[in-house]
Amino acid sequence: MIGRWLWYGVVGASAVLGFGYALRDRVQSVVPDKSIDLVARGREVYISEGCIHCHSQYIRPVGMDTELWGPPTSPDKALAQSPVLIGNRRQGPDLSTVGSRLSPDWNRRHLIDPPGIVKGSRMPSFAHLFDGEESSRGEALLAYLDSLRAEKRIQ
């Protein structure tokens, strides 16, 4: 009788361990990888917070774009991104060269209080990205925005 219960215990423990081992890869893919660098995490924040809905990262080869933001973006370069961050509509400025134009400190203040920094701004506040546990998301977004630089220096 004890042999039978021992056998059930061994089989049950093996099944639980096997099931846990099989789920290990799935769980690891859901848990954020701490080794992802700050800029890559910032790009994820940019996408998840919906920045793409109001900002483009594609300087079009037309007068106003090149006057404001610099040299046009090559379509091949824009389409090589995954996901492509051309933008849905441009209500706010193009951000493809924002790191060459604005400091991380300016961007932080603007993300926290847009109308306080740019009079008449319709951009919502993203102050929550800099509060408590969310603060690492704000820092990552700032690192990503700072990484968006012009290939040539903007005058």
mmCIF file with all atom_site columns, C-alpha atoms in Angstrom:
data_model
loop_
_atom_site.group_PDB
_atom_site.id
_atom_site.type_symbol
_atom_site.label_atom_id
_atom_site.label_alt_id
_atom_site.label_comp_id
_atom_site.label_asym_id
_atom_site.label_entity_id
_atom_site.label_seq_id
_atom_site.pdbx_PDB_ins_code
_atom_site.Cartn_x
_atom_site.Cartn_y
_atom_site.Cartn_z
_atom_site.occupancy
_atom_site.B_iso_or_equiv
_atom_site.pdbx_formal_charge
_atom_site.auth_seq_id
_atom_site.auth_comp_id
_atom_site.auth_asym_id
_atom_site.auth_atom_id
_atom_site.pdbx_PDB_model_num
ATOM 1   C CA . MET A 1 1   ? 0.000  0.000  0.000   1.00 0.00 ? 1   MET A CA 1
ATOM 2   C CA . ILE A 1 2   ? 2.800  2.447  0.885   1.00 0.00 ? 2   ILE A CA 1
ATOM 3   C CA . GLY A 1 3   ? 4.543  1.531  -2.381  1.00 0.00 ? 3   GLY A CA 1
ATOM 4   C CA . ARG A 1 4   ? 1.490  2.513  -4.364  1.00 0.00 ? 4   ARG A CA 1
ATOM 5   C CA . TRP A 1 5   ? 1.218  5.942  -2.618  1.00 0.00 ? 5   TRP A CA 1
ATOM 6   C CA . LEU A 1 6   ? 4.944  6.480  -3.078  1.00 0.00 ? 6   LEU A CA 1
ATOM 7   C CA . TRP A 1 7   ? 4.518  5.721  -6.779  1.00 0.00 ? 7   TRP A CA 1
ATOM 8   C CA . TYR A 1 8   ? 1.614  8.219  -7.032  1.00 0.00 ? 8   TYR A CA 1
ATOM 9   C CA . GLY A 1 9   ? 3.717  10.833 -5.231  1.00 0.00 ? 9   GLY A CA 1
ATOM 10  C CA . VAL A 1 10  ? 6.675  10.375 -7.584  1.00 0.00 ? 10  VAL A CA 1
ATOM 11  C CA . VAL A 1 11  ? 4.452  10.496 -10.690 1.00 0.00 ? 11  VAL A CA 1
ATOM 12  C CA . GLY A 1 12  ? 2.554  13.556 -9.379  1.00 0.00 ? 12  GLY A CA 1
ATOM 13  C CA . ALA A 1 13  ? 5.734  15.427 -8.465  1.00 0.00 ? 13  ALA A CA 1
ATOM 14  C CA . SER A 1 14  ? 7.228  14.619 -11.871 1.00 0.00 ? 14  SER A CA 1
ATOM 15  C CA . ALA A 1 15  ? 4.102  15.900 -13.618 1.00 0.00 ? 15  ALA A CA 1
ATOM 16  C CA . VAL A 1 16  ? 4.157  19.164 -11.644 1.00 0.00 ? 16  VAL A CA 1
ATOM 17  C CA . LEU A 1 17  ? 7.877  19.678 -12.308 1.00 0.00 ? 17  LEU A CA 1
ATOM 18  C CA . GLY A 1 18  ? 7.450  18.835 -15.989 1.00 0.00 ? 18  GLY A CA 1
ATOM 19  C CA . PHE A 1 19  ? 4.529  21.236 -16.321 1.00 0.00 ? 19  PHE A CA 1
ATOM 20  C CA . GLY A 1 20  ? 6.500  23.987 -14.575 1.00 0.00 ? 20  GLY A CA 1
ATOM 21  C CA . TYR A 1 21  ? 9.498  23.389 -16.824 1.00 0.00 ? 21  TYR A CA 1
ATOM 22  C CA . ALA A 1 22  ? 7.282  23.537 -19.934 1.00 0.00 ? 22  ALA A CA 1
ATOM 23  C CA . LEU A 1 23  ? 5.795  26.870 -18.794 1.00 0.00 ? 23  LEU A CA 1
ATOM 24  C CA . ARG A 1 24  ? 9.187  28.353 -17.934 1.00 0.00 ? 24  ARG A CA 1
ATOM 25  C CA . ASP A 1 25  ? 9.811  29.740 -21.444 1.00 0.00 ? 25  ASP A CA 1
ATOM 26  C CA . ARG A 1 26  ? 6.306  31.179 -21.703 1.00 0.00 ? 26  ARG A CA 1
ATOM 27  C CA . VAL A 1 27  ? 6.547  32.919 -18.339 1.00 0.00 ? 27  VAL A CA 1
ATOM 28  C CA . GLN A 1 28  ? 9.996  34.339 -19.142 1.00 0.00 ? 28  GLN A CA 1
ATOM 29  C CA . SER A 1 29  ? 8.662  35.852 -22.372 1.00 0.00 ? 29  SER A CA 1
ATOM 30  C CA . VAL A 1 30  ? 5.920  37.671 -20.421 1.00 0.00 ? 30  VAL A CA 1
ATOM 31  C CA . VAL A 1 31  ? 8.144  38.947 -17.598 1.00 0.00 ? 31  VAL A CA 1
ATOM 32  C CA . PRO A 1 32  ? 10.102 42.041 -18.754 1.00 0.00 ? 32  PRO A CA 1
ATOM 33  C CA . ASP A 1 33  ? 13.776 41.390 -19.409 1.00 0.00 ? 33  ASP A CA 1
ATOM 34  C CA . LYS A 1 34  ? 15.824 43.684 -17.157 1.00 0.00 ? 34  LYS A CA 1
ATOM 35  C CA . SER A 1 35  ? 18.705 43.600 -19.637 1.00 0.00 ? 35  SER A CA 1
ATOM 36  C CA . ILE A 1 36  ? 16.809 45.530 -22.331 1.00 0.00 ? 36  ILE A CA 1
ATOM 37  C CA . ASP A 1 37  ? 18.682 48.801 -22.605 1.00 0.00 ? 37  ASP A CA 1
ATOM 38  C CA . LEU A 1 38  ? 17.112 52.099 -21.638 1.00 0.00 ? 38  LEU A CA 1
ATOM 39  C CA . VAL A 1 39  ? 16.633 53.381 -25.200 1.00 0.00 ? 39  VAL A CA 1
ATOM 40  C CA . ALA A 1 40  ? 14.846 50.195 -26.307 1.00 0.00 ? 40  ALA A CA 1
ATOM 41  C CA . ARG A 1 41  ? 12.596 50.385 -23.234 1.00 0.00 ? 41  ARG A CA 1
ATOM 42  C CA . GLY A 1 42  ? 11.931 54.042 -24.034 1.00 0.00 ? 42  GLY A CA 1
ATOM 43  C CA . ARG A 1 43  ? 10.842 53.118 -27.549 1.00 0.00 ? 43  ARG A CA 1
ATOM 44  C CA . GLU A 1 44  ? 8.404  50.627 -26.016 1.00 0.00 ? 44  GLU A CA 1
ATOM 45  C CA . VAL A 1 45  ? 7.040  53.411 -23.766 1.00 0.00 ? 45  VAL A CA 1
ATOM 46  C CA . TYR A 1 46  ? 6.737  55.729 -26.805 1.00 0.00 ? 46  TYR A CA 1
ATOM 47  C CA . ILE A 1 47  ? 4.626  53.111 -28.570 1.00 0.00 ? 47  ILE A CA 1
ATOM 48  C CA . SER A 1 48  ? 2.557  52.020 -25.552 1.00 0.00 ? 48  SER A CA 1
ATOM 49  C CA . GLU A 1 49  ? 1.737  55.597 -24.466 1.00 0.00 ? 49  GLU A CA 1
ATOM 50  C CA . GLY A 1 50  ? 0.454  56.382 -27.966 1.00 0.00 ? 50  GLY A CA 1
ATOM 51  C CA . CYS A 1 51  ? 2.966  59.101 -28.904 1.00 0.00 ? 51  CYS A CA 1
ATOM 52  C CA . ILE A 1 52  ? 2.748  57.821 -32.488 1.00 0.00 ? 52  ILE A CA 1
ATOM 53  C CA . HIS A 1 53  ? -0.837 59.062 -32.712 1.00 0.00 ? 53  HIS A CA 1
ATOM 54  C CA . CYS A 1 54  ? 0.192  62.724 -32.623 1.00 0.00 ? 54  CYS A CA 1
ATOM 55  C CA . HIS A 1 55  ? 3.886  62.723 -33.552 1.00 0.00 ? 55  HIS A CA 1
ATOM 56  C CA . SER A 1 56  ? 5.643  61.447 -36.643 1.00 0.00 ? 56  SER A CA 1
ATOM 57  C CA . GLN A 1 57  ? 9.205  60.243 -37.015 1.00 0.00 ? 57  GLN A CA 1
ATOM 58  C CA . TYR A 1 58  ? 9.395  60.906 -40.713 1.00 0.00 ? 58  TYR A CA 1
ATOM 59  C CA . ILE A 1 59  ? 10.618 64.198 -42.168 1.00 0.00 ? 59  ILE A CA 1
ATOM 60  C CA . ARG A 1 60  ? 8.863  64.561 -45.494 1.00 0.00 ? 60  ARG A CA 1
ATOM 61  C CA . PRO A 1 61  ? 10.781 66.068 -48.430 1.00 0.00 ? 61  PRO A CA 1
ATOM 62  C CA . VAL A 1 62  ? 8.687  69.259 -48.549 1.00 0.00 ? 62  VAL A CA 1
ATOM 63  C CA . GLY A 1 63  ? 9.589  72.835 -47.656 1.00 0.00 ? 63  GLY A CA 1
ATOM 64  C CA . MET A 1 64  ? 7.969  73.212 -44.250 1.00 0.00 ? 64  MET A CA 1
ATOM 65  C CA . ASP A 1 65  ? 9.213  69.846 -42.943 1.00 0.00 ? 65  ASP A CA 1
ATOM 66  C CA . THR A 1 66  ? 12.816 70.383 -43.984 1.00 0.00 ? 66  THR A CA 1
ATOM 67  C CA . GLU A 1 67  ? 12.760 73.988 -42.722 1.00 0.00 ? 67  GLU A CA 1
ATOM 68  C CA . LEU A 1 68  ? 11.511 72.932 -39.284 1.00 0.00 ? 68  LEU A CA 1
ATOM 69  C CA . TRP A 1 69  ? 13.120 69.543 -38.699 1.00 0.00 ? 69  TRP A CA 1
ATOM 70  C CA . GLY A 1 70  ? 16.095 69.115 -41.058 1.00 0.00 ? 70  GLY A CA 1
ATOM 71  C CA . PRO A 1 71  ? 16.960 66.801 -43.954 1.00 0.00 ? 71  PRO A CA 1
ATOM 72  C CA . PRO A 1 72  ? 14.187 64.465 -45.158 1.00 0.00 ? 72  PRO A CA 1
ATOM 73  C CA . THR A 1 73  ? 14.023 60.893 -43.912 1.00 0.00 ? 73  THR A CA 1
ATOM 74  C CA . SER A 1 74  ? 14.719 58.203 -46.485 1.00 0.00 ? 74  SER A CA 1
ATOM 75  C CA . PRO A 1 75  ? 11.573 56.089 -47.019 1.00 0.00 ? 75  PRO A CA 1
ATOM 76  C CA . ASP A 1 76  ? 13.735 52.951 -46.767 1.00 0.00 ? 76  ASP A CA 1
ATOM 77  C CA . LYS A 1 77  ? 14.991 54.019 -43.333 1.00 0.00 ? 77  LYS A CA 1
ATOM 78  C CA . ALA A 1 78  ? 11.460 54.772 -42.135 1.00 0.00 ? 78  ALA A CA 1
ATOM 79  C CA . LEU A 1 79  ? 10.076 51.466 -43.407 1.00 0.00 ? 79  LEU A CA 1
ATOM 80  C CA . ALA A 1 80  ? 12.954 49.486 -41.845 1.00 0.00 ? 80  ALA A CA 1
ATOM 81  C CA . GLN A 1 81  ? 11.594 50.224 -38.354 1.00 0.00 ? 81  GLN A CA 1
ATOM 82  C CA . SER A 1 82  ? 9.489  47.593 -36.657 1.00 0.00 ? 82  SER A CA 1
ATOM 83  C CA . PRO A 1 83  ? 6.865  48.759 -36.015 1.00 0.00 ? 83  PRO A CA 1
ATOM 84  C CA . VAL A 1 84  ? 7.061  51.627 -38.480 1.00 0.00 ? 84  VAL A CA 1
ATOM 85  C CA . LEU A 1 85  ? 6.776  54.912 -36.557 1.00 0.00 ? 85  LEU A CA 1
ATOM 86  C CA . ILE A 1 86  ? 5.796  57.232 -39.403 1.00 0.00 ? 86  ILE A CA 1
ATOM 87  C CA . GLY A 1 87  ? 2.813  58.401 -37.335 1.00 0.00 ? 87  GLY A CA 1
ATOM 88  C CA . ASN A 1 88  ? -0.936 58.455 -37.828 1.00 0.00 ? 88  ASN A CA 1
ATOM 89  C CA . ARG A 1 89  ? -1.325 62.220 -38.011 1.00 0.00 ? 89  ARG A CA 1
ATOM 90  C CA . ARG A 1 90  ? 0.927  65.070 -37.100 1.00 0.00 ? 90  ARG A CA 1
ATOM 91  C CA . GLN A 1 91  ? -0.758 67.190 -34.449 1.00 0.00 ? 91  GLN A CA 1
ATOM 92  C CA . GLY A 1 92  ? 2.497  67.680 -32.600 1.00 0.00 ? 92  GLY A CA 1
ATOM 93  C CA . PRO A 1 93  ? 5.984  68.243 -33.992 1.00 0.00 ? 93  PRO A CA 1
ATOM 94  C CA . ASP A 1 94  ? 7.970  65.591 -35.818 1.00 0.00 ? 94  ASP A CA 1
ATOM 95  C CA . LEU A 1 95  ? 10.255 63.851 -33.312 1.00 0.00 ? 95  LEU A CA 1
ATOM 96  C CA . SER A 1 96  ? 12.751 62.144 -35.623 1.00 0.00 ? 96  SER A CA 1
ATOM 97  C CA . THR A 1 97  ? 15.478 64.671 -34.665 1.00 0.00 ? 97  THR A CA 1
ATOM 98  C CA . VAL A 1 98  ? 14.199 65.820 -31.266 1.00 0.00 ? 98  VAL A CA 1
ATOM 99  C CA . GLY A 1 99  ? 17.423 64.746 -29.524 1.00 0.00 ? 99  GLY A CA 1
ATOM 100 C CA . SER A 1 100 ? 19.353 67.249 -31.661 1.00 0.00 ? 100 SER A CA 1
ATOM 101 C CA . ARG A 1 101 ? 16.929 70.070 -30.885 1.00 0.00 ? 101 ARG A CA 1
ATOM 102 C CA . LEU A 1 102 ? 15.810 69.719 -27.266 1.00 0.00 ? 102 LEU A CA 1
ATOM 103 C CA . SER A 1 103 ? 17.521 68.633 -24.043 1.00 0.00 ? 103 SER A CA 1
ATOM 104 C CA . PRO A 1 104 ? 16.295 65.759 -21.859 1.00 0.00 ? 104 PRO A CA 1
ATOM 105 C CA . ASP A 1 105 ? 15.551 68.316 -19.120 1.00 0.00 ? 105 ASP A CA 1
ATOM 106 C CA . TRP A 1 106 ? 13.315 70.334 -21.486 1.00 0.00 ? 106 TRP A CA 1
ATOM 107 C CA . ASN A 1 107 ? 11.556 67.150 -22.620 1.00 0.00 ? 107 ASN A CA 1
ATOM 108 C CA . ARG A 1 108 ? 10.988 66.076 -18.996 1.00 0.00 ? 108 ARG A CA 1
ATOM 109 C CA . ARG A 1 109 ? 9.421  69.429 -18.100 1.00 0.00 ? 109 ARG A CA 1
ATOM 110 C CA . HIS A 1 110 ? 7.311  69.359 -21.276 1.00 0.00 ? 110 HIS A CA 1
ATOM 111 C CA . LEU A 1 111 ? 6.088  65.796 -20.664 1.00 0.00 ? 111 LEU A CA 1
ATOM 112 C CA . ILE A 1 112 ? 5.051  66.752 -17.127 1.00 0.00 ? 112 ILE A CA 1
ATOM 113 C CA . ASP A 1 113 ? 3.357  70.086 -17.979 1.00 0.00 ? 113 ASP A CA 1
ATOM 114 C CA . PRO A 1 114 ? 2.994  70.623 -21.757 1.00 0.00 ? 114 PRO A CA 1
ATOM 115 C CA . PRO A 1 115 ? 0.916  73.873 -21.670 1.00 0.00 ? 115 PRO A CA 1
ATOM 116 C CA . GLY A 1 116 ? 3.243  75.292 -19.009 1.00 0.00 ? 116 GLY A CA 1
ATOM 117 C CA . ILE A 1 117 ? 6.202  74.883 -21.368 1.00 0.00 ? 117 ILE A CA 1
ATOM 118 C CA . VAL A 1 118 ? 4.559  75.497 -24.770 1.00 0.00 ? 118 VAL A CA 1
ATOM 119 C CA . LYS A 1 119 ? 1.706  77.984 -24.576 1.00 0.00 ? 119 LYS A CA 1
ATOM 120 C CA . GLY A 1 120 ? -1.453 76.581 -26.183 1.00 0.00 ? 120 GLY A CA 1
ATOM 121 C CA . SER A 1 121 ? -0.157 72.991 -26.294 1.00 0.00 ? 121 SER A CA 1
ATOM 122 C CA . ARG A 1 122 ? -2.913 70.378 -26.643 1.00 0.00 ? 122 ARG A CA 1
ATOM 123 C CA . MET A 1 123 ? -0.599 67.580 -25.558 1.00 0.00 ? 123 MET A CA 1
ATOM 124 C CA . PRO A 1 124 ? -1.793 65.750 -22.433 1.00 0.00 ? 124 PRO A CA 1
ATOM 125 C CA . SER A 1 125 ? 0.427  65.532 -19.374 1.00 0.00 ? 125 SER A CA 1
ATOM 126 C CA . PHE A 1 126 ? 2.545  62.418 -18.963 1.00 0.00 ? 126 PHE A CA 1
ATOM 127 C CA . ALA A 1 127 ? 3.522  63.292 -15.379 1.00 0.00 ? 127 ALA A CA 1
ATOM 128 C CA . HIS A 1 128 ? 2.490  59.779 -14.317 1.00 0.00 ? 128 HIS A CA 1
ATOM 129 C CA . LEU A 1 129 ? 5.585  58.449 -16.113 1.00 0.00 ? 129 LEU A CA 1
ATOM 130 C CA . PHE A 1 130 ? 7.790  60.212 -13.559 1.00 0.00 ? 130 PHE A CA 1
ATOM 131 C CA . ASP A 1 131 ? 5.888  59.232 -10.383 1.00 0.00 ? 131 ASP A CA 1
ATOM 132 C CA . GLY A 1 132 ? 6.895  56.382 -8.076  1.00 0.00 ? 132 GLY A CA 1
ATOM 133 C CA . GLU A 1 133 ? 7.287  53.008 -9.760  1.00 0.00 ? 133 GLU A CA 1
ATOM 134 C CA . GLU A 1 134 ? 6.492  54.535 -13.161 1.00 0.00 ? 134 GLU A CA 1
ATOM 135 C CA . SER A 1 135 ? 9.554  56.825 -12.985 1.00 0.00 ? 135 SER A CA 1
ATOM 136 C CA . SER A 1 136 ? 11.749 54.303 -14.795 1.00 0.00 ? 136 SER A CA 1
ATOM 137 C CA . ARG A 1 137 ? 9.334  54.471 -17.750 1.00 0.00 ? 137 ARG A CA 1
ATOM 138 C CA . GLY A 1 138 ? 9.729  58.248 -17.860 1.00 0.00 ? 138 GLY A CA 1
ATOM 139 C CA . GLU A 1 139 ? 13.525 57.997 -17.754 1.00 0.00 ? 139 GLU A CA 1
ATOM 140 C CA . ALA A 1 140 ? 13.448 55.395 -20.519 1.00 0.00 ? 140 ALA A CA 1
ATOM 141 C CA . LEU A 1 141 ? 11.240 57.624 -22.691 1.00 0.00 ? 141 LEU A CA 1
ATOM 142 C CA . LEU A 1 142 ? 13.648 60.534 -22.179 1.00 0.00 ? 142 LEU A CA 1
ATOM 143 C CA . ALA A 1 143 ? 16.588 58.329 -23.201 1.00 0.00 ? 143 ALA A CA 1
ATOM 144 C CA . TYR A 1 144 ? 14.727 57.254 -26.335 1.00 0.00 ? 144 TYR A CA 1
ATOM 145 C CA . LEU A 1 145 ? 13.797 60.836 -27.295 1.00 0.00 ? 145 LEU A CA 1
ATOM 146 C CA . ASP A 1 146 ? 17.411 61.915 -26.726 1.00 0.00 ? 146 ASP A CA 1
ATOM 147 C CA . SER A 1 147 ? 18.584 59.117 -29.052 1.00 0.00 ? 147 SER A CA 1
ATOM 148 C CA . LEU A 1 148 ? 16.536 60.547 -31.931 1.00 0.00 ? 148 LEU A CA 1
ATOM 149 C CA . ARG A 1 149 ? 19.158 62.732 -33.563 1.00 0.00 ? 149 ARG A CA 1
ATOM 150 C CA . ALA A 1 150 ? 19.772 64.267 -36.964 1.00 0.00 ? 150 ALA A CA 1
ATOM 151 C CA . GLU A 1 151 ? 22.320 62.570 -39.185 1.00 0.00 ? 151 GLU A CA 1
ATOM 152 C CA . LYS A 1 152 ? 23.617 66.057 -39.966 1.00 0.00 ? 152 LYS A CA 1
ATOM 153 C CA . ARG A 1 153 ? 23.758 68.825 -37.403 1.00 0.00 ? 153 ARG A CA 1
ATOM 154 C CA . ILE A 1 154 ? 20.707 71.081 -37.564 1.00 0.00 ? 154 ILE A CA 1
ATOM 155 C CA . GLN A 1 155 ? 21.643 74.780 -37.666 1.00 0.00 ? 155 GLN A CA 1
#
